[in-house]
Coordinates of N, CA and C in Angstrom, one line a residue:
M252 N 0.9 -1.2 0.0 CA 0.0 0.0 0.0 C 0.9 1.2 0.0
L253 N 0.6 2.2 -0.8 CA 1.3 3.4 -0.9 C 0.7 4.4 0.0
V254 N 1.4 5.0 1.0 CA 0.9 6.0 1.9 C 1.6 7.3 1.5
L255 N 0.8 8.4 1.2 CA 1.3 9.6 0.8 C 0.9 10.7 1.8
N256 N 1.9 11.5 2.3 CA 1.6 12.6 3.2 C 2.0 13.9 2.4
L257 N 1.0 14.8 2.4 CA 1.3 16.1 1.7 C 0.8 17.2 2.6
E258 N 1.6 18.2 2.7 CA 1.3 19.4 3.5 C 1.6 20.6 2.6
L259 N 0.6 21.5 2.4 CA 0.7 22.7 1.6 C 0.5 23.9 2.4
C260 N 1.6 24.3 3.2 CA 1.5 25.4 4.0 C 1.5 26.7 3.2
S261 N 2.0 26.7 2.0 CA 2.0 28.0 1.2 C 0.6 28.4 0.9
L262 N -0.4 27.6 1.1 CA -1.8 28.0 0.9 C -2.2 29.2 1.8
H263 N -1.5 29.3 2.9 CA -1.7 30.4 3.9 C -1.1 31.7 3.6
F264 N -0.1 31.7 2.6 CA 0.7 32.9 2.4 C -0.3 34.0 1.9
Q265 N -0.2 35.2 2.5 CA -0.9 36.3 2.1 C -0.1 37.6 2.5
E266 N -0.3 38.6 1.7 CA 0.5 39.8 2.0 C 0.0 40.4 3.4
T267 N 0.9 40.7 4.2 CA 0.6 41.2 5.5 C 1.7 42.1 6.1
H268 N 1.4 43.0 7.0 CA 2.4 43.8 7.7 C 2.4 43.3 9.1
E269 N 1.7 42.3 9.5 CA 1.7 41.7 10.9 C 3.0 40.9 11.1
L270 N 3.9 41.3 12.0 CA 5.1 40.6 12.2 C 4.9 39.1 12.6
E271 N 4.0 38.9 13.5 CA 3.7 37.5 14.0 C 3.3 36.6 12.8
Q272 N 2.5 37.1 11.9 CA 2.0 36.3 10.8 C 3.1 36.1 9.8
V273 N 4.0 37.1 9.6 CA 5.1 36.9 8.7 C 6.0 35.8 9.3
L274 N 6.3 35.9 10.6 CA 7.1 34.9 11.2 C 6.6 33.5 11.1
S275 N 5.2 33.4 11.2 CA 4.6 32.0 11.1 C 4.8 31.5 9.7
F276 N 4.9 32.3 8.7 CA 5.2 31.8 7.3 C 6.6 31.2 7.2
L277 N 7.5 31.7 8.0 CA 8.9 31.2 8.0 C 9.1 29.9 8.7
V278 N 8.2 29.5 9.6 CA 8.3 28.3 10.4 C 7.9 27.1 9.6
F279 N 6.9 27.2 8.7 CA 6.4 26.1 8.0 C 6.7 26.1 6.5
A280 N 6.7 25.0 5.9 CA 7.0 24.9 4.4 C 6.2 23.7 3.9
D281 N 6.0 23.8 2.5 CA 5.3 22.7 1.9 C 6.2 21.4 2.0
G282 N 5.6 20.3 2.0 CA 6.4 19.0 2.1 C 5.5 17.9 1.6
C283 N 6.3 16.8 1.2 CA 5.6 15.6 0.8 C 6.5 14.4 1.1
A284 N 5.9 13.3 1.5 CA 6.6 12.1 1.7 C 5.7 10.9 1.3
A285 N 6.4 9.8 0.9 CA 5.6 8.6 0.5 C 6.3 7.4 1.1
S286 N 5.5 6.5 1.5 CA 6.0 5.2 2.1 C 5.3 4.1 1.5
L287 N 6.0 3.0 1.3 CA 5.4 1.8 0.8 C 5.3 0.8 2.0
V288 N 4.1 0.5 2.3 CA 3.8 -0.3 3.5 C 3.3 -1.7 3.1
S289 N 3.9 -2.7 3.7 CA 3.5 -4.1 3.3 C 3.7 -5.0 4.6
A290 N 3.2 -6.2 4.4 CA 3.4 -7.2 5.5 C 4.6 -8.0 5.4
Q291 N 5.4 -7.7 4.3 CA 6.7 -8.5 4.1 C 7.7 -8.1 5.2
P292 N 8.4 -9.2 5.7 CA 9.3 -9.0 6.9 C 10.7 -8.5 6.4
K293 N 10.7 -7.4 5.6 CA 12.0 -6.9 5.2 C 11.8 -5.3 5.1
G294 N 12.9 -4.7 5.1 CA 12.8 -3.2 5.0 C 12.9 -2.6 6.4
L295 N 12.4 -1.4 6.6 CA 12.4 -0.8 7.9 C 11.1 -1.1 8.6
A296 N 11.2 -1.1 9.9 CA 10.0 -1.4 10.8 C 9.8 -0.2 11.7
I297 N 8.6 0.2 11.9 CA 8.3 1.2 12.9 C 8.0 0.4 14.2
D298 N 8.9 0.7 15.2 CA 8.8 0.0 16.5 C 8.1 0.9 17.5
S299 N 8.0 2.2 17.3 CA 7.3 3.0 18.2 C 6.9 4.3 17.6
F300 N 6.1 5.1 18.2 CA 5.7 6.4 17.7 C 5.3 7.2 18.9
L301 N 5.1 8.5 18.7 CA 4.7 9.4 19.7 C 3.6 10.4 19.2
A302 N 2.5 10.5 19.9 CA 1.5 11.4 19.6 C 1.1 12.1 20.9
L303 N 1.2 13.4 20.9 CA 0.9 14.2 22.1 C -0.3 15.1 21.9
T304 N -1.1 15.3 22.9 CA -2.1 16.4 22.9 C -1.7 17.4 24.0
I305 N -1.5 18.6 23.6 CA -1.1 19.6 24.5 C -2.3 20.4 24.9
L306 N -2.8 20.1 26.1 CA -4.0 20.7 26.6 C -3.9 22.2 26.8
Q307 N -5.0 22.9 26.6 CA -5.2 24.3 26.8 C -4.2 25.2 25.9
T308 N -4.0 24.7 24.7 CA -3.2 25.4 23.7 C -3.9 25.6 22.4
S309 N -5.2 25.3 22.3 CA -5.9 25.4 21.0 C -5.9 26.8 20.5
H310 N -5.8 27.8 21.3 CA -5.8 29.2 20.9 C -4.5 29.6 20.3
L311 N -3.5 28.8 20.3 CA -2.2 29.2 19.8 C -2.0 29.0 18.3
I312 N -2.8 28.1 17.7 CA -2.8 28.0 16.3 C -4.3 27.9 15.9
T313 N -4.7 28.9 15.1 CA -6.1 28.9 14.6 C -6.1 29.2 13.1
W314 N -7.2 28.7 12.5 CA -7.5 29.0 11.1 C -8.9 29.5 11.0
R315 N -9.0 30.6 10.2 CA -10.3 31.2 10.0 C -10.4 31.4 8.5
I316 N -11.6 31.4 8.0 CA -11.8 31.7 6.5 C -11.9 33.2 6.4
G317 N -11.0 33.8 5.7 CA -11.0 35.3 5.5 C -11.4 35.6 4.1
K318 N -11.2 36.9 3.8 CA -11.6 37.4 2.4 C -10.7 36.8 1.3
L319 N -9.5 36.4 1.6 CA -8.6 35.9 0.6 C -8.3 34.4 0.8
G320 N -9.0 33.7 1.6 CA -8.7 32.3 1.9 C -8.6 32.0 3.4
F321 N -7.8 31.1 3.8 CA -7.5 30.7 5.2 C -6.6 31.8 5.8
D322 N -7.1 32.3 6.9 CA -6.2 33.2 7.7 C -5.7 32.3 8.9
M323 N -4.4 32.1 8.9 CA -3.8 31.3 9.9 C -3.2 32.2 11.0
Y324 N -3.4 31.9 12.3 CA -2.8 32.6 13.4 C -1.9 31.6 14.0
L325 N -0.6 31.9 14.2 CA 0.4 31.0 14.9 C 1.0 31.9 16.0
S326 N 0.8 31.6 17.2 CA 1.4 32.3 18.3 C 2.9 32.0 18.4
G327 N 3.6 33.0 18.8 CA 5.1 32.8 19.1 C 5.3 31.8 20.3
E328 N 4.2 31.5 21.0 CA 4.4 30.6 22.1 C 4.4 29.1 21.7
V329 N 4.1 28.8 20.4 CA 4.0 27.4 20.0 C 5.3 26.6 20.2
P330 N 6.5 27.1 19.7 CA 7.7 26.3 19.9 C 8.0 26.0 21.4
G331 N 7.7 27.0 22.2 CA 8.0 26.7 23.7 C 7.0 25.7 24.2
E332 N 5.8 25.7 23.8 CA 4.8 24.7 24.3 C 5.1 23.3 23.8
I333 N 5.6 23.3 22.5 CA 6.0 22.0 22.0 C 7.2 21.4 22.7
G334 N 8.2 22.3 22.9 CA 9.4 21.9 23.7 C 9.1 21.4 25.1
R335 N 8.2 22.1 25.8 CA 7.8 21.7 27.1 C 7.1 20.4 27.1
A336 N 6.2 20.2 26.2 CA 5.4 18.9 26.1 C 6.4 17.8 25.8
L337 N 7.3 18.0 24.9 CA 8.3 16.9 24.6 C 9.2 16.5 25.8
K338 N 9.6 17.6 26.5 CA 10.4 17.3 27.7 C 9.6 16.5 28.7
E339 N 8.4 17.0 29.0 CA 7.5 16.3 29.9 C 7.3 14.8 29.5
S340 N 7.1 14.6 28.2 CA 6.9 13.3 27.7 C 8.1 12.4 27.9
A341 N 9.3 13.0 27.6 CA 10.5 12.2 27.8 C 10.7 11.8 29.3
V342 N 10.4 12.7 30.2 CA 10.5 12.4 31.6 C 9.6 11.3 32.0
R343 N 8.3 11.4 31.5 CA 7.3 10.3 31.8 C 7.8 9.0 31.2
S344 N 8.3 9.0 30.0 CA 8.8 7.8 29.4 C 10.0 7.2 30.2
R345 N 10.9 8.1 30.6 CA 12.0 7.6 31.4 C 11.6 7.0 32.7
E346 N 10.6 7.7 33.4 CA 10.1 7.2 34.6 C 9.4 5.8 34.4
E347 N 8.7 5.7 33.4 CA 8.0 4.5 33.1 C 8.9 3.3 32.8
R348 N 10.0 3.6 32.0 CA 11.0 2.6 31.7 C 11.7 2.2 33.0
N349 N 12.0 3.1 33.9 CA 12.6 2.8 35.1 C 11.8 2.0 36.0
R350 N 10.4 2.2 36.0 CA 9.5 1.4 36.8 C 9.5 0.0 36.3
H351 N 9.5 -0.2 34.9 CA 9.5 -1.5 34.3 C 10.8 -2.2 34.6
R352 N 11.9 -1.5 34.5 CA 13.2 -2.1 34.8 C 13.3 -2.6 36.3
S353 N 12.8 -1.7 37.1 CA 12.8 -2.0 38.6 C 11.9 -3.2 38.9
A354 N 10.7 -3.3 38.3 CA 9.9 -4.5 38.4 C 10.5 -5.7 37.9
F355 N 11.2 -5.6 36.7 CA 11.8 -6.7 36.1 C 13.0 -7.2 36.9
G356 N 13.7 -6.2 37.5 CA 14.9 -6.5 38.4 C 14.4 -7.3 39.6
R357 N 13.3 -6.9 40.2 CA 12.7 -7.6 41.3 C 12.3 -9.0 41.0
C358 N 11.7 -9.2 39.8 CA 11.4 -10.5 39.4 C 12.6 -11.4 39.2
I359 N 13.7 -10.9 38.6 CA 14.9 -11.6 38.4 C 15.5 -12.0 39.8
R360 N 15.5 -11.1 40.7 CA 16.0 -11.3 42.1 C 15.2 -12.4 42.8
E361 N 13.9 -12.3 42.7 CA 13.0 -13.3 43.3 C 13.3 -14.7 42.7
A362 N 13.4 -14.7 41.3 CA 13.6 -16.0 40.7 C 15.0 -16.6 41.1
A363 N 16.0 -15.7 41.2 CA 17.3 -16.2 41.6 C 17.3 -16.7 43.1
R364 N 16.5 -16.0 43.9 CA 16.4 -16.4 45.3 C 15.8 -17.8 45.4
F365 N 14.7 -18.1 44.6 CA 14.0 -19.4 44.7 C 14.9 -20.4 44.0
S366 N 15.7 -20.1 43.1 CA 16.5 -21.1 42.4 C 17.6 -21.6 43.3
T367 N 18.0 -20.8 44.3 CA 19.1 -21.2 45.2 C 18.6 -21.9 46.5
L368 N 17.3 -22.1 46.6 CA 16.7 -22.7 47.8 C 16.9 -24.2 47.8

């Protein structure tokens, strides 16, 4: 199966004197990627992924239909919020891995204790 991802950020480009809007145009670009996905056991495998919902930030990126098309608003706070969410996610992942390692270690120690009885 062919999976195609296409993002056309240039659809938002409009003449403006608003600095924040001009800066938002510089952050994003058009892009395209394609992947061939199959059940065959060769090639690259996706072993994990990450999807985050950043609560109470919906006002930081908005789209409205204006006179010339989509008016996009992108707050300057977006990069900071994404960075914060990724750091929090990394800490949670590390803590979760440590809990699993700790539980696994206890199981190994218990198994070793019983095997020497």
